[in-house]
Short mmCIF file of C-alpha atoms in Angstrom, two decimals:
data_model
loop_
_atom_site.label_atom_id
_atom_site.label_comp_id
_atom_site.label_asym_id
_atom_site.label_seq_id
_atom_site.Cartn_x
_atom_site.Cartn_y
_atom_site.Cartn_z
CA MET U 1004 -13.76 17.54 7.67
CA ARG U 1005 -10.76 17.26 9.80
CA VAL U 1006 -9.75 13.66 10.35
CA LEU U 1007 -7.55 12.61 12.87
CA MET U 1008 -5.56 9.23 11.58
CA THR U 1009 -3.35 6.40 13.09
CA GLY U 1010 -1.64 4.00 10.78
CA ALA U 1011 -1.34 6.50 7.94
CA THR U 1012 1.97 5.00 6.62
CA GLY U 1013 0.61 1.72 6.34
CA LEU U 1014 -1.12 0.28 3.49
CA ILE U 1015 -4.72 1.17 3.93
CA GLY U 1016 -3.63 4.46 5.54
CA ARG U 1017 -1.56 5.97 2.65
CA GLU U 1018 -4.29 5.06 0.18
CA LEU U 1019 -7.18 6.45 2.65
CA GLY U 1020 -5.21 9.53 3.08
CA LYS U 1021 -4.99 10.56 -0.55
CA ALA U 1022 -8.69 9.78 -0.73
CA LEU U 1023 -9.62 12.14 1.97
CA ALA U 1024 -7.49 14.85 1.00
CA ALA U 1025 -8.65 14.54 -2.86
CA ARG U 1026 -12.21 15.28 -1.22
CA GLY U 1027 -11.01 18.17 0.62
CA ASP U 1028 -10.72 16.89 4.38
CA THR U 1029 -8.08 17.55 6.47
CA LEU U 1030 -5.43 15.14 7.96
CA VAL U 1031 -3.95 15.07 11.20
CA CYS U 1032 -1.77 12.02 11.65
CA LEU U 1033 -0.40 10.17 15.06
CA VAL U 1034 2.93 8.78 14.13
CA ARG U 1035 5.79 7.30 15.60
CA ASP U 1036 8.40 9.45 13.88
CA ALA U 1037 7.10 12.53 12.41
CA ASP U 1038 10.16 12.81 10.15
CA ALA U 1039 9.82 9.46 8.75
CA ALA U 1040 6.30 9.94 8.28
CA ARG U 1041 6.44 12.84 6.13
CA ARG U 1042 9.22 10.98 3.68
CA ARG U 1043 6.27 8.15 3.04
CA LEU U 1044 2.67 10.23 3.06
CA PRO U 1045 1.70 11.14 -0.13
CA PHE U 1046 -0.88 13.78 0.93
CA PRO U 1047 -0.40 16.81 3.10
CA ALA U 1048 -0.79 16.10 6.85
CA THR U 1049 -0.09 17.62 10.34
CA CYS U 1050 1.73 15.10 12.27
CA HIS U 1051 2.02 14.50 15.79
CA GLU U 1052 4.24 11.89 17.28
CA TRP U 1053 2.58 9.48 19.21
CA ASN U 1054 3.12 5.81 20.20
CA HIS U 1055 0.93 3.37 22.56
CA LEU U 1056 3.04 3.81 25.44
CA CYS U 1057 2.41 7.64 25.52
CA CYS U 1058 -0.77 9.63 25.91
CA VAL U 1059 -2.07 11.49 22.67
CA PRO U 1060 -1.21 15.10 22.59
CA ALA U 1061 -3.84 17.03 23.39
CA GLU U 1062 -3.20 19.39 20.56
CA ALA U 1063 -3.67 16.51 17.78
CA LEU U 1064 -7.48 16.82 18.74
CA ALA U 1065 -7.87 20.12 18.14
CA GLY U 1066 -10.87 21.05 15.76
CA VAL U 1067 -10.77 17.12 14.94
CA ASP U 1068 -14.63 15.85 13.32
CA ALA U 1069 -13.57 12.40 13.03
CA VAL U 1070 -11.20 9.61 14.04
CA VAL U 1071 -9.93 6.51 11.87
CA HIS U 1072 -7.79 4.28 13.79
CA LEU U 1073 -5.50 1.71 11.65
CA ALA U 1074 -1.99 1.45 13.97
CA GLY U 1075 -0.95 -1.49 15.15
CA GLU U 1076 2.00 -3.50 14.97
CA PRO U 1077 1.87 -5.86 11.98
CA VAL U 1078 1.00 -9.58 12.76
CA ALA U 1079 2.85 -11.60 9.75
CA GLU U 1080 5.96 -9.62 10.06
CA ARG U 1081 7.92 -11.85 12.69
CA ARG U 1082 7.59 -15.11 14.39
CA TRP U 1083 5.40 -14.95 17.41
CA THR U 1084 8.04 -15.03 20.26
CA ALA U 1085 6.32 -14.11 23.41
CA VAL U 1086 8.07 -10.40 23.21
CA GLN U 1087 6.54 -9.99 19.82
CA LYS U 1088 3.09 -11.52 20.96
CA ALA U 1089 3.35 -8.67 23.57
CA LEU U 1090 4.16 -5.93 21.16
CA ILE U 1091 1.51 -7.14 18.65
CA ARG U 1092 -1.09 -6.81 21.64
CA ASP U 1093 -0.09 -3.77 23.32
CA THR U 1094 0.31 -1.51 20.11
CA ARG U 1095 -3.56 -2.47 19.87
CA VAL U 1096 -5.09 -2.76 23.24
CA LEU U 1097 -3.02 0.05 24.81
CA GLY U 1098 -2.72 2.28 21.60
CA THR U 1099 -6.69 2.34 21.35
CA GLN U 1100 -7.09 2.56 24.98
CA ARG U 1101 -5.18 5.93 25.10
CA LEU U 1102 -6.63 7.04 21.95
CA VAL U 1103 -10.24 6.63 23.23
CA ALA U 1104 -9.27 8.22 26.43
CA ALA U 1105 -7.91 11.33 24.66
CA VAL U 1106 -11.09 11.59 22.42
CA LEU U 1107 -13.01 11.62 25.89
CA ALA U 1108 -10.91 14.35 27.27
CA HIS U 1109 -10.18 16.45 24.43
CA GLY U 1110 -12.27 15.59 21.36
CA ALA U 1111 -15.52 17.50 21.65
CA ARG U 1112 -16.08 17.76 18.24
CA VAL U 1113 -15.50 14.21 17.30
CA ARG U 1114 -18.83 12.64 15.76
CA VAL U 1115 -17.44 9.39 14.43
CA PHE U 1116 -15.07 7.09 15.42
CA VAL U 1117 -13.71 4.28 12.43
CA HIS U 1118 -11.69 1.71 14.43
CA GLY U 1119 -9.93 -0.65 11.81
CA SER U 1120 -10.08 -4.31 13.17
CA ALA U 1121 -9.65 -8.05 11.59
CA ILE U 1122 -11.08 -11.19 11.00
CA GLY U 1123 -8.73 -12.96 13.28
CA TYR U 1124 -11.74 -12.58 15.67
CA TYR U 1125 -13.35 -15.62 13.83
CA ALA U 1126 -10.02 -18.01 14.05
CA ASP U 1127 -10.34 -21.45 12.29
CA ARG U 1128 -13.71 -22.15 11.89
CA GLY U 1129 -13.70 -24.57 8.90
CA GLU U 1130 -16.77 -24.54 6.57
CA ALA U 1131 -18.67 -22.43 8.74
CA THR U 1132 -20.22 -19.76 6.95
CA LEU U 1133 -19.35 -16.43 9.09
CA HIS U 1134 -20.53 -12.71 9.52
CA ALA U 1135 -20.51 -9.77 11.79
CA ASN U 1136 -22.60 -11.20 14.16
CA SER U 1137 -21.11 -14.37 14.45
CA ALA U 1138 -19.25 -16.05 18.06
CA LYS U 1139 -15.86 -15.24 18.59
CA GLY U 1140 -13.29 -18.01 17.79
CA GLU U 1141 -10.37 -19.50 20.06
CA GLY U 1142 -6.84 -18.69 19.98
CA PHE U 1143 -4.73 -15.78 20.41
CA LEU U 1144 -5.64 -13.55 17.24
CA ALA U 1145 -9.15 -14.16 18.40
CA ASN U 1146 -8.90 -13.42 22.22
CA LEU U 1147 -6.81 -10.47 20.71
CA VAL U 1148 -9.30 -8.78 18.43
CA ASP U 1149 -11.70 -9.15 21.23
CA GLU U 1150 -9.99 -7.31 23.85
CA TRP U 1151 -8.93 -4.54 21.06
CA GLU U 1152 -12.44 -4.03 19.89
CA ALA U 1153 -13.51 -3.86 23.75
CA GLN U 1154 -11.33 -0.57 24.11
CA VAL U 1155 -13.64 1.69 21.92
CA ARG U 1156 -16.71 0.56 24.39
CA PRO U 1157 -16.05 3.73 26.82
CA LEU U 1158 -16.64 5.77 23.80
CA ALA U 1159 -19.84 4.60 22.94
CA GLU U 1160 -20.92 4.25 26.68
CA ARG U 1161 -19.72 7.89 27.84
CA ARG U 1162 -20.08 9.84 24.52
CA PRO U 1163 -23.52 8.35 23.00
CA GLY U 1164 -23.47 10.82 20.28
CA VAL U 1165 -20.17 9.55 18.73
CA ARG U 1166 -21.16 7.11 16.01
CA VAL U 1167 -18.47 4.32 16.35
CA ALA U 1168 -17.86 1.74 13.21
CA ILE U 1169 -15.53 -1.28 13.71
CA VAL U 1170 -14.24 -2.61 10.20
CA ARG U 1171 -13.07 -6.26 10.49
CA THR U 1172 -10.69 -6.34 7.58
CA GLY U 1173 -9.80 -9.75 5.73
CA VAL U 1174 -6.73 -10.42 3.44
CA VAL U 1175 -6.05 -7.13 1.74
CA LEU U 1176 -4.80 -7.44 -1.97
CA ALA U 1177 -2.63 -4.85 -3.48
CA ARG U 1178 -0.04 -4.72 -6.18
CA HIS U 1179 2.67 -2.84 -3.54
CA GLY U 1180 2.10 -4.18 -0.32
CA GLY U 1181 0.48 -6.78 2.17
CA ALA U 1182 -0.19 -10.35 1.64
CA LEU U 1183 -0.21 -10.22 -1.94
CA ALA U 1184 3.12 -8.24 -2.58
CA ARG U 1185 5.44 -10.92 -0.75
CA MET U 1186 3.51 -13.49 -2.61
CA LEU U 1187 4.66 -12.37 -6.08
CA PRO U 1188 8.27 -13.08 -6.34
CA LEU U 1189 7.73 -16.87 -5.78
CA PHE U 1190 4.58 -16.90 -8.03
CA ARG U 1191 6.50 -15.13 -10.74
CA ALA U 1192 9.15 -17.56 -10.57
CA SER U 1193 6.42 -20.63 -10.65
CA ALA U 1194 8.32 -21.63 -7.39
CA ALA U 1195 4.85 -21.28 -5.17
CA GLY U 1196 1.70 -23.20 -4.83
CA ARG U 1197 -1.42 -23.73 -2.41
CA LEU U 1198 -0.70 -23.37 1.14
CA GLY U 1199 -1.31 -26.67 3.37
CA SER U 1200 -4.41 -28.68 1.97
CA GLY U 1201 -5.57 -25.55 0.09
CA ARG U 1202 -9.15 -26.13 1.51
CA GLN U 1203 -8.91 -23.25 4.28
CA TRP U 1204 -10.91 -20.53 3.23
CA MET U 1205 -9.74 -17.04 2.57
CA SER U 1206 -11.89 -14.12 2.98
CA TRP U 1207 -10.12 -11.32 1.03
CA ILE U 1208 -10.72 -7.65 -0.42
CA HIS U 1209 -9.18 -5.31 -2.70
CA LEU U 1210 -7.10 -2.31 -1.40
CA ASP U 1211 -9.47 -0.26 -3.48
CA ASP U 1212 -12.73 -1.44 -1.92
CA VAL U 1213 -11.53 -1.59 1.57
CA VAL U 1214 -10.28 2.30 1.06
CA ARG U 1215 -13.90 2.92 -0.21
CA LEU U 1216 -15.07 1.06 2.75
CA PHE U 1217 -13.41 3.14 5.28
CA VAL U 1218 -14.82 6.83 3.70
CA HIS U 1219 -18.27 4.86 3.77
CA ALA U 1220 -17.56 4.17 7.36
CA LEU U 1221 -16.89 7.91 8.23
CA ASP U 1222 -19.72 9.01 6.06
CA SER U 1223 -22.81 6.70 6.30
CA ARG U 1224 -24.94 6.21 9.53
CA ALA U 1225 -23.30 2.59 9.55
CA ALA U 1226 -22.40 1.62 13.06
CA GLY U 1227 -20.89 -1.53 14.79
CA VAL U 1228 -18.99 -4.16 12.96
CA LEU U 1229 -18.65 -3.82 9.30
CA GLU U 1230 -17.27 -6.95 7.74
CA GLY U 1231 -14.19 -5.67 5.43
CA VAL U 1232 -14.22 -8.59 3.03
CA ALA U 1233 -15.42 -8.90 -0.69
CA PRO U 1234 -18.63 -10.94 -1.21
CA ARG U 1235 -16.96 -14.13 -2.48
CA PRO U 1236 -14.29 -15.67 -0.17
CA VAL U 1237 -12.52 -18.56 -2.02
CA PRO U 1238 -10.33 -21.64 -0.46
CA ASN U 1239 -6.72 -21.42 -0.89
CA ARG U 1240 -6.25 -23.70 -3.72
CA GLU U 1241 -8.65 -21.39 -5.76
CA PHE U 1242 -6.92 -18.32 -4.59
CA THR U 1243 -3.64 -19.93 -6.16
CA THR U 1244 -4.90 -21.12 -9.19
CA ALA U 1245 -6.67 -17.80 -9.83
CA LEU U 1246 -3.27 -15.99 -9.04
CA CYS U 1247 -1.45 -18.21 -11.29
CA ARG U 1248 -3.99 -17.71 -13.93
CA ALA U 1249 -3.64 -14.04 -13.68
CA LEU U 1250 0.14 -13.92 -13.91
CA GLY U 1251 0.74 -16.62 -16.72
CA VAL U 1252 2.72 -19.02 -14.53
CA VAL U 1253 2.34 -22.30 -13.79
CA GLU U 1254 1.41 -23.68 -10.13
CA ASN U 1255 4.21 -25.34 -8.34
CA ALA U 1256 4.02 -27.94 -5.78
CA PRO U 1257 1.87 -27.21 -2.11
CA ALA U 1258 3.80 -25.81 1.10
CA PRO U 1259 2.71 -28.96 3.82
CA ALA U 1260 1.10 -27.63 6.66
CA LEU U 1261 3.70 -29.17 8.64
CA ALA U 1262 6.44 -27.29 6.92
CA ILE U 1263 4.56 -23.95 7.42
CA LYS U 1264 4.22 -24.53 11.12
CA ALA U 1265 7.63 -25.56 11.57
CA LEU U 1266 8.90 -22.41 9.48
CA TYR U 1267 6.37 -19.65 11.15
CA GLY U 1268 5.40 -21.98 14.36
CA GLU U 1269 2.08 -20.17 15.90
CA MET U 1270 2.11 -17.21 13.23
CA GLY U 1271 1.14 -20.04 10.62
CA ALA U 1272 -2.41 -19.96 11.50
CA VAL U 1273 -2.28 -16.56 9.77
CA VAL U 1274 -2.70 -18.52 6.46
CA LEU U 1275 -3.92 -21.99 7.76
CA ASP U 1276 -6.78 -21.06 9.41
CA SER U 1277 -10.39 -21.11 7.72
CA ALA U 1278 -12.48 -18.38 7.74
CA ARG U 1279 -15.58 -18.19 5.52
CA ILE U 1280 -17.06 -14.92 6.13
CA GLU U 1281 -19.65 -12.81 4.15
CA PRO U 1282 -20.35 -9.12 4.49
CA ARG U 1283 -23.76 -8.96 5.44
CA ARG U 1284 -23.79 -6.06 7.45
CA THR U 1285 -21.64 -4.04 5.18
CA HIS U 1286 -24.11 -5.13 2.36
CA ALA U 1287 -26.82 -3.74 4.72
CA SER U 1288 -25.13 -0.74 5.41
CA GLY U 1289 -25.29 0.37 1.52
CA PHE U 1290 -21.86 -0.37 0.58
CA ARG U 1291 -21.44 -1.93 -2.83
CA PHE U 1292 -18.20 -3.55 -3.86
CA ARG U 1293 -16.19 -3.01 -7.12
CA PHE U 1294 -14.37 -6.28 -7.04
CA GLU U 1295 -16.62 -9.31 -6.00
CA SER U 1296 -14.57 -11.94 -7.49
CA VAL U 1297 -10.98 -13.02 -6.99
CA ASP U 1298 -10.39 -13.42 -10.23
CA ASP U 1299 -11.41 -9.63 -10.99
CA ALA U 1300 -9.60 -8.39 -8.34
CA LEU U 1301 -6.46 -10.25 -9.31
CA ALA U 1302 -6.80 -9.54 -13.10
CA ASP U 1303 -6.85 -5.70 -12.09
CA LEU U 1304 -3.85 -6.04 -9.92
CA VAL U 1305 -1.26 -8.47 -11.10
CA THR U 1306 -1.91 -8.67 -14.93
CA PRO U 1307 0.33 -5.93 -16.03
CA LEU U 1308 3.48 -8.13 -14.05
CA ARG U 1309 2.78 -10.81 -16.72
CA GLY U 1310 5.96 -11.86 -18.60
CA GLY U 1311 8.44 -11.27 -15.64
CA THR U 1312 7.76 -7.52 -15.74
CA ARG U 1313 8.36 -5.72 -12.20
CA GLU U 1314 6.94 -2.78 -11.19
CA LYS U 1315 7.98 0.19 -8.77
CA LEU U 1316 5.73 3.05 -7.46
CA SER U 1317 6.94 6.21 -5.85
CA GLU U 1318 4.42 8.87 -4.75
CA GLN U 1319 5.00 12.21 -3.28
CA TRP U 1320 3.24 15.41 -2.53
CA VAL U 1321 4.56 18.90 -3.07
CA PRO U 1322 2.90 21.99 -2.42
CA GLN U 1323 2.84 23.46 -5.81
CA ALA U 1324 0.45 23.20 -8.73
CA PRO U 1325 0.88 20.97 -11.73
CA GLU U 1326 1.27 23.92 -13.96
CA ALA U 1327 4.22 25.45 -11.75
CA ILE U 1328 6.45 21.96 -11.51
CA TRP U 1329 5.77 20.82 -15.46
CA PRO U 1330 8.18 23.34 -16.85
CA TYR U 1331 11.26 21.63 -14.78
CA PHE U 1332 10.47 18.67 -16.57
CA CYS U 1333 10.22 20.22 -20.00
CA ASP U 1334 14.28 20.69 -19.96
CA GLU U 1335 16.18 17.22 -20.38
CA ARG U 1336 19.17 18.86 -18.47
CA ASN U 1337 17.21 18.55 -15.53
CA LEU U 1338 16.93 14.89 -15.74
CA GLU U 1339 20.68 14.72 -15.21
CA ALA U 1340 20.17 16.75 -11.66
CA LEU U 1341 17.57 14.18 -10.50
CA THR U 1342 19.92 11.09 -11.09
CA PRO U 1343 22.19 9.69 -8.52
CA ASP U 1344 25.87 10.39 -9.30
CA PHE U 1345 26.73 6.38 -8.93
CA LEU U 1346 24.86 6.15 -12.81
CA ARG U 1347 27.32 8.99 -14.25
CA PHE U 1348 24.27 10.15 -16.22
CA ALA U 1349 24.54 12.35 -18.68
CA VAL U 1350 22.15 13.55 -21.74
CA VAL U 1351 23.93 13.75 -25.28
CA GLY U 1352 21.39 14.60 -27.54
CA LYS U 1353 17.48 14.74 -28.57
CA SER U 1354 15.71 14.41 -31.73
CA THR U 1355 13.34 17.49 -31.58
CA PRO U 1356 14.39 21.10 -30.51
CA GLU U 1357 11.35 20.79 -27.84
CA ILE U 1358 10.45 17.61 -25.86
CA GLY U 1359 7.12 16.35 -26.77
CA GLU U 1360 5.37 12.94 -28.12
CA GLY U 1361 7.81 10.93 -30.32
CA THR U 1362 10.95 12.76 -29.12
CA LEU U 1363 13.95 10.36 -28.82
CA ILE U 1364 16.49 11.20 -26.05
CA ASP U 1365 19.99 9.78 -26.06
CA TYR U 1366 21.98 9.22 -22.59
CA ARG U 1367 25.17 7.78 -21.69
CA LEU U 1368 25.71 6.05 -18.36
CA ARG U 1369 27.57 3.64 -16.38
CA LEU U 1370 25.76 0.44 -14.79
CA ASN U 1371 27.83 -1.76 -12.16
CA GLY U 1372 30.71 0.06 -13.83
CA LEU U 1373 29.75 -0.65 -17.46
CA PRO U 1374 29.55 2.14 -20.00
CA LEU U 1375 26.25 1.87 -21.73
CA ARG U 1376 24.19 3.74 -23.98
CA TRP U 1377 20.40 4.56 -23.36
CA ARG U 1378 17.84 5.86 -25.62
CA SER U 1379 14.27 6.56 -24.60
CA ARG U 1380 11.18 7.80 -26.48
CA ILE U 1381 8.75 10.01 -25.26
CA GLU U 1382 5.30 7.94 -26.22
CA SER U 1383 2.74 10.57 -24.40
CA TRP U 1384 3.17 13.86 -23.62
CA GLU U 1385 0.40 15.88 -21.79
CA PRO U 1386 1.61 19.15 -20.42
CA ALA U 1387 0.98 19.56 -16.55
CA ARG U 1388 -0.80 16.08 -16.39
CA ARG U 1389 1.36 13.12 -17.35
CA PHE U 1390 3.97 11.85 -19.70
CA VAL U 1391 5.18 8.39 -20.67
CA ASP U 1392 8.90 7.51 -21.65
CA THR U 1393 10.38 3.83 -23.01
CA GLN U 1394 13.49 2.29 -23.50
CA VAL U 1395 14.24 2.05 -27.16
CA ARG U 1396 18.00 0.94 -26.31
CA GLY U 1397 19.43 0.16 -23.11
CA PRO U 1398 20.18 -2.31 -20.42
CA TYR U 1399 16.64 -3.76 -19.82
CA ALA U 1400 14.47 -6.09 -21.61
CA HIS U 1401 11.86 -3.64 -21.19
CA TRP U 1402 11.56 0.04 -19.52
CA HIS U 1403 8.01 1.81 -19.51
CA HIS U 1404 8.22 4.85 -16.80
CA THR U 1405 4.99 7.04 -16.35
CA HIS U 1406 5.04 10.18 -14.73
CA GLU U 1407 1.77 11.49 -13.14
CA PHE U 1408 1.06 15.09 -11.92
CA VAL U 1409 -2.46 14.90 -10.12
CA PRO U 1410 -3.69 18.00 -8.49
CA LEU U 1411 -3.96 17.47 -4.78
CA ALA U 1412 -5.11 19.66 -1.68
CA GLY U 1413 -3.83 22.49 -3.42
CA GLY U 1414 -0.72 21.02 -4.73
CA THR U 1415 0.50 18.32 -6.70
CA LEU U 1416 0.57 14.19 -5.90
CA MET U 1417 3.63 13.19 -8.45
CA ARG U 1418 3.60 9.47 -9.08
CA ASP U 1419 6.08 7.70 -10.65
CA VAL U 1420 5.28 4.18 -12.16
CA VAL U 1421 8.48 2.04 -13.51
CA ARG U 1422 7.49 -1.17 -15.21
CA TYR U 1423 10.43 -3.37 -16.32
CA ARG U 1424 12.05 -6.57 -17.43
CA LEU U 1425 15.26 -7.90 -17.12
CA PRO U 1426 17.47 -9.51 -19.97
CA LEU U 1427 17.68 -13.30 -19.80
CA GLY U 1428 14.09 -14.03 -18.90
CA TRP U 1429 14.32 -16.04 -15.20
CA LEU U 1430 17.95 -16.33 -15.42
CA GLY U 1431 18.31 -12.56 -15.53
CA SER U 1432 15.73 -12.11 -12.77
CA VAL U 1433 17.11 -14.81 -10.16
CA ALA U 1434 20.73 -13.57 -10.71
CA ALA U 1435 20.33 -9.58 -10.65
CA GLY U 1436 16.55 -9.06 -9.88
CA TRP U 1437 17.31 -8.16 -6.16
CA LYS U 1438 20.13 -5.80 -7.38
CA VAL U 1439 18.40 -3.87 -10.15
CA GLU U 1440 15.27 -3.42 -7.26
CA ALA U 1441 17.63 -2.00 -4.88
CA GLN U 1442 19.09 0.39 -7.69
CA VAL U 1443 15.60 1.53 -8.59
CA ASP U 1444 15.00 2.18 -5.19
CA GLU U 1445 17.99 4.25 -4.75
CA ILE U 1446 16.98 5.98 -8.02
CA PHE U 1447 13.67 7.00 -6.90
CA ALA U 1448 14.99 8.04 -3.64
CA TYR U 1449 17.30 10.22 -4.58
CA ARG U 1450 15.20 11.82 -7.21
CA ALA U 1451 12.42 12.37 -4.47
CA ARG U 1452 15.20 14.30 -2.53
CA ARG U 1453 15.81 16.67 -5.29
CA ILE U 1454 12.28 17.41 -5.86
CA ALA U 1455 11.72 18.20 -2.33
CA GLU U 1456 14.70 20.12 -2.21
CA ARG U 1457 13.35 22.45 -5.25
CA PHE U 1458 9.57 22.50 -4.79
CA GLY U 1459 9.09 21.84 -1.26
CA GLY U 1460 7.14 19.32 0.52
CA ALA U 1461 8.26 16.06 1.99
CA VAL U 1462 10.62 13.48 0.56
CA ALA U 1463 9.02 10.28 -0.61
CA THR U 1464 10.24 6.80 -0.39
CA PRO U 1465 9.03 4.12 -2.82
CA ALA U 1466 6.77 1.53 -2.25
CA ARG U 1467 8.23 -1.96 -1.71
CA GLU U 1468 6.88 -5.07 -2.53
CA SER U 1469 7.33 -6.39 1.08
CA GLU U 1470 5.80 -3.28 2.53
CA ALA U 1471 2.84 -4.25 4.68
CA ALA U 1472 0.02 -2.56 6.55
CA ALA U 1473 0.55 -0.94 9.80
CA ALA U 1474 -2.57 -2.43 10.83
#
């Protein structure tokens, strides 16, 4: 299937694109900046530049079988000034309007249109149990979502052969983006608690489940509104307790509602409004969730981050098979070529003639001007699949680096996950956490550029904890 996607560089779009590419679909992406998108997309795609003020290029619809629309200015990134509210509205309403017009004019082969929407439709509804057929709420978000969804009606009216599914997504829980990632720094430091009274209901969904739901919306016969929320919403106070339990930290004092409103203004409604939503229509469509309870979801997402552990993820697709790339990583001297000059990194020896499980590798480097010695051990060595190195001696309290080579769409998804802890516990984290995080980002970005130069493909950028979904 040939799938046209908007919002492909966002939290959901990146994961959905990988899932579709892995099963053999061809991706066409509408993006604001094609070069920037290629640096961020961890899957192969044809990119066409587009924004909500322009008509969709006709050539982008050539041969397209399905459309997934995820684009929109993030709702919770900036305070809601009049200008920001207009941008939030226009990127959704005008953007959807133009995309639907393009499908009607140029998308003769399109048979399904999946529209990513939001539970802001329901607004603040207290203890009421809501679902796809519940009435619209009141306020900016509710009116926005109603107008946004209305833009797909001409498609259903003029092209009855096109199945239209609307996924109203709740709070997406993910380790490397969205609301949870923004919460983690404060919660890890035991510096956060419930929001307001904590009685407001949170309708959430694990990132893996929302990606599976979009795939389900593409493949099934589902039409109309689907609730993109897990079966068990929770009050904010229960979510807060569950998050602290998963992280192994102490819950701090609550953030008063008045303080939230003073700090964020009208945008405070995003975290203070109560929406208790059940996925009745989603269940009826045949979809089954993997993560039904918030405890299970948070255990999956944040348990690896207990004890002050930080994690960085970098993903990059290259158009060569894992077997073609692997030999490069069998020569420790190439590690020097993948490391930026500011570290003055050099390999000084290894314990075995060939790298394999158990090999010890010694390096010297400079960190913040200080000369250091680093020794790592190869804990796992699976040719053309993965290898893991850990710090035996060096500047970190803990360093665990997993390198994965995943076959994807005729090439390789190179996936690097680093988990590390700084020395001196919370003191080291507060004093140097931001600087070390920036340095790890720089190392990953440099490494990605060098890999792209050697093996082709796009240049990846590391996923940041503050990265939010485009929709």
